[in-house]
Amino acid sequence: MYCNIFDSFDNSQGIWKYLKMSAQMTAQKKTVLIVYAHQSLGSFNQAVQDVAVNVLEEQGYSVVVSDLYVMNFRAAATREDILGDLKNPDLFQYGDETMHAWMEGRLSEDIVEEQRKVQEAELIIFQFPLYWFSVPAIMKGWMDRVLAQGFAFSMEKMYNNGIFKDKKAMLAFSTGASKTMFQPDGINGDINVTLWPLQNGTLHFCGFQVLAPQIFWGPAHCPAPVRTAMLDGWRDRLRGLSAERPLTFAPCELFDLSFQGGFVLRPDAREELNSRPHGLTTGHHLGKPLPPDNQTDAPPQSGAGGGPSASRPTNFTSR
Amino acid sequence: MYCNIFDSFDNSQGIWKYLKMSAQMTAQKKTVLIVYAHQSLGSFNQAVQDVAVNVLEEQGYSVVVSDLYVMNFRAAATREDILGDLKNPDLFQYGDETMHAWMEGRLSEDIVEEQRKVQEAELIIFQFPLYWFSVPAIMKGWMDRVLAQGFAFSMEKMYNNGIFKDKKAMLAFSTGASKTMFQPDGINGDINVTLWPLQNGTLHFCGFQVLAPQIFWGPAHCPAPVRTAMLDGWRDRLRGLSAERPLTFAPCELFDLSFQGGFVLRPDAREELNSRPHGLTTGHHLGKPLPPDNQTDAPPQSGAGGGPSASRPTNFTSR
């Protein structure tokens, strides 16, 4: 839960080491975790999940599914998430208390179980229907509760230096709207803007290499053959997923990460970026046009014919 | 819940009329609804809420607070939200089922109660600590469940033509991060991008006139006098709130709202916008620089000295 990033915490010891060792011992196979939020067995989202499970297992992965509705996953961040006494019973501060509880092994069992799955996975797929330009509340609850400070981030470990920098994550979601509605000139505006809080602010914040989102545009309004083609495309993509490059974000190294410096771009980085036609990312636009499709398309493979696109920074990719 | 906007529904009749009449009869005073999500009585957020209740009551408003944690508000969108039989028991589709349930007065009691409060309010303040660049899950659940199709939007009634176009809404939230971290050159990127899904995609989608957000930057890291000054500023703002202009969004009239037209900008609107230095909104950037502070600052009062800013469209404000 991201609300106390100023409370620094060194995650290199204690329960962290234990969890890591435990993960290494139990994870015989490479594991993919699918965090799944749809209510219906017969839904398109269920078919999407089935395809993912089948293709990934064919490729030798062990696939774990957290089916949030079936699990009746608690979404609200409450006192019940901490076992035992509070550090500050007079003023319950969720972020602080869960950080201490994580350090001391006193988080509630359902959170610990999900954290174990995250720890063992090399890829997490969040699969859901888009609700109000974001994840459904039950999945937001998973993010709020499972991605606790200490476990998922610290003041020193965030973004490209984040705790999960060796893991990948991706959003796979269906929409009610069509693709054109989510263009920069469409009624809903650019989907790249909509995805920023989830992809940069949550997944990449924890260090994840974020793969391009898999967006199923309006399946409920498409004829069956189109839905079938969508699933075929997903199947094909999954087969090549391990070779995909992640999306581009702004690396921490460009910023003055001190209170005096205000956590803003360093002057030399700003100068280097000044001559470029686009901003650095969707959120780091620097008053320039956004780099097109920054949150939906990965940069082209290096060496795959031609130099890097003029619209993308060359030195300033986060990995 | 926004996932089936293609299922059109005429909201001008039936239960809608009944709710409206009922609201008119019971709402003797002008009402403000505060949807509130913080766990602690002693928190800064509680102090913020207390200020709002006091100042608004002083000004003659009736203030209703939905304290989501105290209410133990259910966040997950489930079958339990529909009373009686499902229209399609073989495939539970939450958006469709809740739309029909709303039409037929079969939504669960907790949803109906919140809808009644929305109906009676002329302003809704959403107050929360920012969790993962968004609202806490319990508040996302309020949005997912209460803002049902038919009640809060329809295919014909959205954005500036939306059902709640005579109401105002605003976000009031605290952050863990500092203001500079949420600049376009700050480590977290532009807060205007972060606010888009909530302000445009949720509140304005339902028609609300969205007032500039009230952002309390990092109160947990500020000395007490600074927090007191924040509350004083909030008190002052609340006293002038009724005169504030809302944020600028893209009006529906600029778009070809047909399936053939793809719900994108009409050619004449595009031409009109071509000569402007900035895009229309944060999401409708059209490949240009974003209009600065589009999601954090309302346009200047008309006639308040000088013409409209060059960075803002003149004809194309939504109201």
XYZ file of C-alpha atoms in Angstrom:
638
model
C 0.000 0.000 0.000
C 1.584 3.188 -1.235
C 1.102 5.979 1.213
C 4.180 6.017 3.360
C 7.103 5.857 1.037
C 9.034 8.190 3.265
C 9.262 5.613 5.974
C 12.375 3.905 4.782
C 12.900 0.248 5.424
C 15.742 -2.029 4.505
C 14.200 -5.118 3.040
C 17.398 -7.101 2.754
C 17.014 -8.972 5.994
C 14.731 -10.924 8.257
C 11.477 -12.238 6.928
C 12.429 -11.142 3.439
C 15.365 -13.563 3.322
C 13.214 -16.280 4.756
C 10.512 -15.778 2.145
C 13.076 -15.761 -0.621
C 14.661 -19.010 0.536
C 11.263 -20.542 0.996
C 10.320 -19.517 -2.523
C 13.504 -20.959 -3.973
C 12.915 -24.265 -2.268
C 9.289 -24.674 -3.255
C 9.330 -23.213 -6.749
C 10.501 -26.205 -8.745
C 8.982 -24.869 -11.945
C 8.797 -21.366 -13.262
C 5.538 -19.970 -12.021
C 2.981 -17.583 -13.428
C 0.360 -16.062 -11.135
C -2.944 -14.958 -12.639
C -4.846 -12.555 -10.398
C -8.333 -12.890 -11.768
C -11.492 -10.857 -11.184
C -14.592 -11.970 -13.024
C -17.750 -13.407 -11.517
C -18.832 -15.822 -14.271
C -17.641 -19.222 -15.366
C -19.086 -18.760 -18.860
C -17.634 -15.306 -19.486
C -15.197 -14.185 -22.149
C -12.772 -13.399 -19.344
C -12.978 -17.015 -18.228
C -12.115 -18.112 -21.773
C -9.163 -15.717 -21.749
C -7.958 -17.228 -18.508
C -8.387 -20.776 -19.797
C -6.249 -19.946 -22.827
C -3.543 -18.492 -20.599
C -3.502 -21.506 -18.290
C -3.339 -23.950 -21.202
C -0.671 -22.180 -23.235
C 1.529 -21.396 -20.245
C 1.317 -24.947 -18.930
C 2.188 -26.258 -22.401
C 5.302 -24.153 -22.164
C 6.313 -25.737 -18.895
C 5.086 -23.105 -16.476
C 3.261 -23.846 -13.291
C 0.206 -21.579 -13.321
C -1.400 -20.395 -10.084
C -4.751 -18.575 -10.251
C -6.031 -16.264 -7.526
C -9.712 -16.164 -8.432
C -10.688 -13.202 -6.281
C -14.486 -13.567 -6.392
C -14.323 -17.297 -5.697
C -11.908 -16.587 -2.838
C -14.282 -13.898 -1.571
C -11.162 -11.774 -1.300
C -11.523 -8.919 1.177
C -10.985 -5.609 -0.579
C -11.048 -3.161 2.335
C -7.809 -2.269 4.120
C -8.700 -2.669 7.782
C -7.373 -3.363 11.266
C -8.096 -7.056 10.658
C -5.101 -7.203 8.317
C -2.762 -6.955 11.311
C -2.501 -9.804 13.811
C -1.775 -8.900 17.410
C -1.329 -5.464 18.895
C -1.006 -2.269 16.936
C 2.129 -0.162 17.192
C -0.031 2.908 17.623
C -3.478 1.928 18.867
C -4.453 5.584 19.350
C -4.156 6.375 15.666
C -4.491 3.497 13.237
C -2.300 4.175 10.209
C -2.790 1.341 7.782
C 0.458 1.745 5.847
C 2.679 1.952 8.919
C 0.946 -0.867 10.737
C 1.054 -3.259 7.786
C 4.728 -2.470 7.203
C 5.548 -3.383 10.796
C 3.272 -6.399 10.637
C 5.075 -7.586 7.509
C 8.460 -7.185 9.207
C 7.281 -9.167 12.186
C 5.257 -11.827 10.368
C 1.949 -10.530 11.703
C -0.023 -9.880 8.511
C -3.329 -11.697 8.120
C -3.181 -15.117 6.562
C -4.906 -14.194 3.289
C -2.350 -11.461 2.615
C 0.589 -13.713 3.470
C -0.741 -16.369 1.118
C -0.959 -13.913 -1.782
C 2.485 -12.529 -0.996
C 3.867 -16.061 -1.150
C 2.359 -16.477 -4.618
C 3.858 -13.169 -5.767
C 7.213 -14.213 -4.388
C 7.201 -17.471 -6.328
C 5.963 -16.043 -9.614
C 8.181 -14.708 -12.344
C 5.180 -13.205 -14.138
C 1.878 -11.905 -12.783
C -1.065 -11.417 -15.114
C -3.879 -9.230 -13.796
C -7.005 -10.229 -15.672
C -10.251 -8.315 -15.361
C -13.001 -6.389 -17.105
C -12.285 -2.647 -17.013
C -14.568 -1.009 -14.425
C -14.597 2.779 -14.445
C -11.284 3.152 -16.314
C -9.537 0.894 -13.771
C -9.510 -2.500 -12.077
C -12.631 -3.745 -10.260
C -12.651 -2.894 -6.554
C -11.912 -6.465 -5.505
C -8.663 -6.318 -7.517
C -7.845 -2.841 -6.217
C -8.178 -4.403 -2.775
C -5.635 -7.058 -3.720
C -3.224 -4.277 -4.715
C -3.906 -2.162 -1.613
C -3.476 -5.070 0.804
C -0.939 -7.448 -0.767
C 1.561 -4.869 -2.026
C 2.493 -3.767 1.477
C 5.448 -1.543 2.253
C 8.519 -3.633 2.932
C 7.202 -6.552 0.942
C 6.593 -4.695 -2.329
C 8.445 -1.396 -2.036
C 10.521 0.813 0.186
C 11.828 4.319 -0.036
C 15.076 2.977 -1.485
C 13.550 0.341 -3.684
C 11.044 1.582 -6.201
C 10.489 1.866 -9.937
C 13.427 0.397 -11.887
C 15.232 -0.236 -8.603
C 12.121 -1.814 -7.140
C 11.857 -5.013 -5.165
C 10.270 -6.979 -8.018
C 12.598 -5.792 -10.750
C 13.349 -9.377 -11.765
C 9.665 -10.132 -12.234
C 7.235 -9.202 -14.972
C 3.629 -8.089 -14.731
C 0.925 -7.383 -17.251
C -2.671 -6.238 -17.458
C -5.064 -8.344 -19.562
C -8.519 -6.818 -19.684
C -11.736 -6.521 -21.591
C -13.522 -3.255 -22.225
C -17.091 -2.199 -22.912
C -15.819 0.534 -25.222
C -14.312 0.195 -28.671
C -10.671 0.901 -29.445
C -11.436 4.162 -31.268
C -13.235 5.502 -28.194
C -9.951 5.222 -26.279
C -7.819 7.087 -28.820
C -6.469 10.571 -28.116
C -9.303 11.868 -30.343
C -11.923 9.390 -29.084
C -14.705 10.214 -26.670
C -12.926 8.534 -23.707
C -9.467 9.948 -24.448
C -6.139 8.144 -24.776
C -6.005 4.693 -23.142
C -2.320 5.398 -22.453
C -3.374 8.091 -19.979
C -5.927 5.790 -18.381
C -3.340 3.042 -17.830
C -0.723 5.243 -16.154
C -1.861 4.895 -12.509
C -2.002 1.106 -12.789
C 1.077 0.437 -14.872
C 3.478 3.113 -13.664
C 1.971 4.002 -10.299
C 1.374 0.475 -9.067
C 3.163 -2.245 -11.041
C 6.317 -0.435 -12.107
C 6.445 1.375 -8.764
C 7.043 -2.051 -7.190
C 9.750 -2.702 -9.755
C 7.868 -5.007 -12.097
C 8.901 -4.997 -15.725
C 5.506 -4.213 -17.215
C 4.645 -6.004 -20.436
C 2.339 -4.295 -22.924
C -1.283 -4.685 -21.845
C -3.461 -7.243 -23.601
C -6.653 -5.351 -24.381
C -9.769 -7.127 -25.576
C -11.858 -4.352 -27.081
C -15.593 -4.714 -26.492
C -15.896 -8.507 -26.771
C -19.525 -8.361 -25.627
C -20.374 -6.377 -28.755
C -18.443 -8.584 -31.202
C -19.741 -11.601 -33.115
C -18.448 -14.993 -32.008
C -15.814 -15.338 -34.789
C -14.245 -12.035 -33.711
C -14.094 -13.210 -30.105
C -12.505 -16.446 -31.297
C -9.921 -14.466 -33.252
C -9.203 -12.410 -30.113
C -8.487 -15.608 -28.192
C -6.301 -16.926 -31.023
C -4.301 -13.703 -30.935
C -3.896 -14.053 -27.181
C -2.734 -17.654 -27.605
C -0.113 -16.557 -30.127
C 1.064 -13.736 -27.944
C 1.424 -15.959 -24.889
C 3.699 -18.312 -26.841
C 6.137 -15.466 -27.455
C 5.636 -13.667 -24.172
C 8.955 -14.587 -22.588
C 10.823 -12.816 -25.406
C 8.859 -9.565 -25.183
C 10.497 -6.355 -24.093
C 8.738 -4.418 -21.347
C 7.228 -0.958 -21.664
C 9.429 2.088 -21.220
C 9.351 4.048 -17.962
C 11.501 6.776 -16.483
C 14.480 5.387 -14.582
C 15.089 6.696 -11.076
C 18.642 7.615 -12.021
C 17.377 10.679 -13.908
C 15.926 12.205 -10.734
C 17.377 13.907 -7.706
C 15.891 11.577 -5.119
C 16.368 13.829 -2.128
C 13.999 16.030 -0.164
C 16.064 19.091 -0.994
C 16.072 18.112 -4.655
C 12.315 17.547 -4.617
C 12.527 14.199 -6.440
C 12.518 15.987 -9.796
C 14.624 15.555 -12.945
C 18.287 16.379 -12.549
C 19.445 19.378 -14.604
C 21.730 17.257 -16.801
C 18.900 14.842 -17.553
C 16.596 17.717 -18.366
C 19.148 19.161 -20.742
C 19.624 15.832 -22.476
C 15.852 15.538 -22.905
C 15.296 19.093 -24.086
C 16.139 18.384 -27.698
C 13.741 15.460 -27.983
C 10.384 15.952 -29.673
C 8.390 14.025 -27.080
C 8.265 13.727 -23.329
C 9.874 10.814 -21.592
C 6.733 8.878 -20.679
C 2.989 9.491 -20.502
C 3.335 11.002 -17.034
C 6.763 12.575 -17.507
C 5.665 14.571 -20.530
C 7.685 17.689 -19.598
C 5.192 19.901 -21.406
C 5.829 18.130 -24.713
C 3.658 15.748 -26.742
C 3.388 12.334 -25.098
C 5.547 9.604 -26.587
C 2.941 7.789 -28.694
C 1.546 4.594 -27.204
C 3.999 4.747 -24.322
C 1.744 2.634 -22.076
C 0.452 0.248 -24.734
C 3.463 -0.616 -26.919
C 6.906 -1.829 -25.975
C 9.817 -0.213 -27.787
C 10.976 -2.120 -30.863
C 13.550 -4.862 -30.345
C 17.027 -3.386 -30.497
C 18.880 -4.408 -33.629
C 15.659 -5.494 -35.288
C 16.266 -3.405 -38.401
C 16.982 0.283 -38.054
C 17.852 2.446 -35.108
C 15.632 3.381 -32.227
C 12.557 5.430 -33.014
C 13.073 9.179 -32.835
C 10.155 9.381 -30.476
C 11.827 7.220 -27.858
C 14.718 8.150 -25.634
C 17.775 6.071 -26.357
C 19.773 6.264 -23.151
C 16.847 6.693 -20.886
C 15.059 3.393 -20.937
C 14.714 1.896 -17.532
C 16.035 -1.494 -18.608
C -20.635 0.416 -13.267
C -19.146 1.281 -16.632
C -18.851 -1.719 -18.846
C -21.993 -1.853 -20.896
C -22.496 1.595 -22.268
C -23.726 0.164 -25.522
C -26.840 -1.171 -23.905
C -28.923 1.912 -24.280
C -31.535 2.762 -21.723
C -33.909 5.647 -21.547
C -33.729 6.959 -18.020
C -36.545 9.476 -18.366
C -39.229 7.289 -16.944
C -40.254 4.833 -14.263
C -38.173 4.533 -11.150
C -36.101 7.525 -12.204
C -39.069 9.879 -12.016
C -40.075 8.374 -8.714
C -36.623 8.874 -7.217
C -36.535 12.451 -8.453
C -39.894 13.302 -6.932
C -38.948 11.569 -3.738
C -35.728 13.565 -3.600
C -37.534 16.825 -4.183
C -39.964 16.119 -1.393
C -37.443 15.050 1.205
C -34.579 17.432 0.414
C -35.663 20.517 2.317
C -32.127 21.889 2.459
C -29.402 21.811 -0.124
C -27.411 18.697 0.571
C -23.741 17.772 0.332
C -22.709 14.125 0.433
C -19.222 13.254 1.676
C -18.135 9.776 0.648
C -15.377 9.126 3.122
C -12.739 6.400 3.321
C -10.339 6.556 6.249
C -10.077 4.106 9.114
C -9.068 6.428 11.960
C -10.929 8.911 14.072
C -7.742 10.796 14.919
C -6.425 11.078 11.373
C -5.726 14.162 9.291
C -8.464 12.983 6.944
C -10.899 13.029 9.843
C -9.901 16.620 10.573
C -10.446 17.473 6.902
C -13.902 15.965 7.055
C -14.742 17.805 10.277
C -13.803 21.102 8.651
C -16.011 20.336 5.659
C -18.995 19.390 7.809
C -18.643 22.514 9.957
C -18.130 25.011 7.161
C -20.826 23.574 4.932
C -23.357 23.433 7.764
C -22.507 27.026 8.646
C -23.426 27.880 5.084
C -26.825 26.260 5.423
C -26.127 22.938 3.800
C -27.297 19.637 5.140
C -24.227 17.383 5.161
C -24.544 13.617 4.830
C -21.455 11.450 5.387
C -21.075 7.928 4.024
C -18.260 6.679 6.234
C -17.375 3.587 4.223
C -15.193 1.781 6.788
C -17.686 2.390 9.606
C -20.484 1.184 7.308
C -18.348 -1.851 6.437
C -19.308 -1.056 2.865
C -19.049 -4.053 0.541
C -16.579 -3.330 -2.236
C -16.979 -6.386 -4.454
C -19.533 -6.365 -7.280
C -21.379 -9.645 -6.797
C -24.610 -11.540 -7.384
C -25.760 -10.353 -3.948
C -26.270 -6.866 -5.373
C -29.346 -8.085 -7.264
C -32.470 -9.114 -5.395
C -34.572 -11.864 -6.899
C -33.919 -13.816 -10.070
C -31.255 -13.004 -12.619
C -32.217 -12.183 -16.194
C -29.536 -14.550 -17.400
C -28.684 -17.083 -14.693
C -26.456 -19.046 -17.089
C -24.046 -16.161 -17.524
C -23.921 -13.568 -14.767
C -23.095 -10.201 -16.311
C -22.849 -7.696 -13.513
C -23.444 -4.551 -15.570
C -26.515 -5.888 -17.370
C -28.037 -7.424 -14.269
C -27.607 -4.333 -12.119
C -29.075 -2.161 -14.884
C -32.183 -4.329 -15.004
C -32.296 -4.535 -11.224
C -32.164 -0.739 -11.028
C -35.016 -0.398 -13.535
C -37.109 -2.836 -11.554
C -36.203 -1.675 -8.051
C -34.277 -4.859 -7.256
C -30.875 -3.527 -6.273
C -29.587 -4.451 -2.831
C -30.567 -2.135 -0.019
C -27.099 -0.712 0.606
C -26.797 0.383 -3.034
C -30.292 1.918 -3.061
C -29.483 3.866 0.081
C -26.326 5.345 -1.453
C -28.158 6.130 -4.677
C -30.761 8.016 -2.676
C -28.013 10.098 -1.078
C -26.503 10.851 -4.497
C -29.902 11.833 -5.807
C -30.453 14.306 -3.001
C -27.006 15.870 -3.060
C -26.028 18.821 -5.163
C -22.358 18.237 -4.402
C -20.469 15.034 -3.618
C -17.032 15.205 -2.017
C -14.958 12.030 -2.224
C -12.471 12.158 0.609
C -9.671 9.651 0.987
C -5.944 9.036 1.267
C -4.459 8.242 -2.159
C -3.744 4.502 -2.382
C -1.727 3.393 -5.397
C -2.411 6.530 -7.458
C -6.180 6.083 -6.949
C -8.987 5.728 -4.422
C -8.833 2.986 -1.758
C -10.580 -0.226 -2.814
C -13.528 0.366 -0.503
C -14.249 3.639 -2.342
C -13.683 2.025 -5.734
C -16.344 -0.451 -4.650
C -18.724 2.423 -3.942
C -18.130 3.682 -7.494
C -18.452 0.234 -9.088
C -21.677 -0.621 -7.274
C -23.536 2.656 -6.711
C -22.952 4.245 -10.133
C -25.017 1.616 -11.924
C -26.088 1.901 -15.540
C -29.468 3.600 -15.771
C -29.017 5.334 -12.450
C -25.726 7.082 -13.227
C -25.292 6.875 -17.003
C -26.688 5.556 -20.220
C -25.497 5.395 -23.767
C -27.312 8.657 -24.500
C -26.492 10.377 -21.265
C -22.834 10.695 -20.502
C -20.117 13.311 -20.005
C -21.524 16.842 -20.385
C -24.905 15.357 -21.287
C -24.710 12.993 -18.339
C -27.404 12.229 -15.827
C -25.791 14.227 -13.012
C -24.960 17.309 -15.081
C -26.692 19.549 -12.553
C -24.578 18.197 -9.712
C -20.991 18.829 -8.726
C -18.358 16.407 -7.505
C -14.849 16.777 -6.212
C -11.935 14.722 -4.956
C -10.345 15.750 -1.643
C -7.370 13.579 -0.802
C -4.127 13.314 1.080
C -0.935 11.928 -0.406
C 2.187 10.284 0.950
C 4.236 12.011 -1.749
C 5.188 15.656 -2.030
C 3.803 17.988 -4.685
C 7.053 18.100 -6.638
C 7.046 14.308 -6.959
C 3.771 14.588 -8.880
C 4.971 17.197 -11.357
C 5.563 16.334 -15.029
C 9.291 16.245 -14.151
C 8.822 14.583 -10.759
C 9.529 10.941 -10.001
C 5.809 10.000 -10.031
C 4.875 12.012 -13.124
C 2.115 14.556 -13.633
C -0.770 14.335 -11.131
C -3.049 15.508 -13.950
C -2.444 12.210 -15.718
C -3.055 10.254 -12.526
C -6.409 11.974 -11.928
C -7.827 11.367 -15.416
C -9.487 7.965 -14.825
C -11.233 9.208 -11.693
C -12.214 12.693 -12.771
C -12.987 12.215 -16.448
C -13.623 8.484 -16.629
C -15.838 8.208 -13.576
C -17.184 11.520 -12.264
C -17.507 13.500 -15.465
C -18.623 10.375 -17.345
C -21.726 10.434 -15.121
C -22.198 14.100 -15.963
C -20.866 15.639 -12.754
C -19.334 19.089 -13.004
C -15.973 18.258 -11.463
C -14.485 20.885 -9.187
C -10.708 21.161 -8.926
C -9.351 18.517 -6.576
C -8.343 19.491 -3.057
C -4.949 17.891 -2.590
C -3.271 17.706 0.799
C 0.357 16.999 -0.030
C 2.065 14.675 2.417
C 0.429 15.835 5.659
C 2.036 12.954 7.581
C 5.456 14.438 6.827
C 4.579 18.037 7.679
C 4.915 19.770 11.053
C 1.678 20.550 12.878
C 1.543 24.244 11.864
C 1.690 23.265 8.198
C -1.167 20.811 8.674
C -3.138 23.538 10.443
C -2.491 25.885 7.519
C -3.724 23.170 5.136
C -6.962 22.940 7.076
C -7.309 26.731 7.112
C -6.891 26.793 3.348
C -9.533 24.108 2.990
C -11.892 26.089 5.229
C -11.412 29.188 3.054
C -11.929 27.252 -0.132
C -15.138 25.640 1.125
C -16.617 29.058 1.853
C -16.233 30.049 -1.795
C -16.929 26.629 -3.287
C -20.371 27.386 -4.682
C -18.900 30.098 -6.923
C -16.115 27.931 -8.364
C -16.065 27.004 -12.022
C -15.597 23.323 -12.802
C -12.666 21.769 -14.635
C -12.651 21.682 -18.420
C -13.506 18.477 -20.257
C -14.251 17.646 -23.864
C -17.919 18.095 -24.707
C -19.693 15.238 -26.483
C -20.806 17.588 -29.236
C -17.294 17.547 -30.724
C -17.483 13.813 -31.409
C -19.277 11.666 -33.941
C -21.115 9.495 -31.445
C -22.001 6.705 -33.839
C -20.571 3.261 -34.393
C -19.721 4.113 -37.989
C -18.071 7.338 -36.833
C -16.101 5.485 -34.151
C -16.908 7.999 -31.414
C -13.979 10.173 -32.499
C -13.612 13.916 -33.073
C -15.639 15.284 -35.959
C -13.533 16.676 -38.842
C -14.740 20.242 -38.252
C -13.850 20.039 -34.568
C -10.444 18.632 -35.413
C -9.824 21.471 -37.845
C -10.851 24.066 -35.271
C -8.466 22.504 -32.773
C -5.550 22.124 -35.176
C -4.278 25.656 -34.734
C -4.198 25.478 -30.947
C -0.899 24.904 -29.178
C -2.252 22.350 -26.707
C -4.561 19.373 -26.796
C -8.104 19.699 -25.597
C -7.756 17.854 -22.270
C -5.265 15.562 -20.556
C -6.742 12.532 -22.314
C -7.717 14.262 -25.561
C -4.214 15.516 -26.209
C -4.334 14.942 -29.989
C -0.586 14.429 -30.083
C 0.065 17.917 -28.714
C 1.329 19.082 -25.309
C -1.285 18.620 -22.591
C -3.161 21.745 -21.557
C -1.282 22.589 -18.341
C -3.002 21.580 -15.113
C -6.127 20.536 -16.987
C -7.187 18.156 -14.198
C -6.095 20.300 -11.253
C -7.074 23.881 -12.126
C -10.380 25.286 -13.301
C -10.228 27.801 -16.138
C -10.114 31.448 -14.989
C -13.435 33.158 -14.356
C -14.739 34.671 -17.556
C -14.610 38.444 -17.507
C -12.191 38.393 -14.609
C -9.647 40.566 -16.364
C -8.378 39.599 -19.791
C -9.505 37.011 -22.284
C -9.301 33.277 -21.983
C -5.862 31.747 -21.801
C -4.357 30.786 -25.143
C -3.861 27.307 -23.793
C -7.565 26.754 -23.280
C -10.171 26.215 -25.927
C -12.708 29.012 -25.987
C -15.725 27.437 -27.644
C -14.981 23.969 -26.479
C -15.560 24.005 -22.787
C -18.153 21.522 -21.715
C -20.093 24.069 -19.700
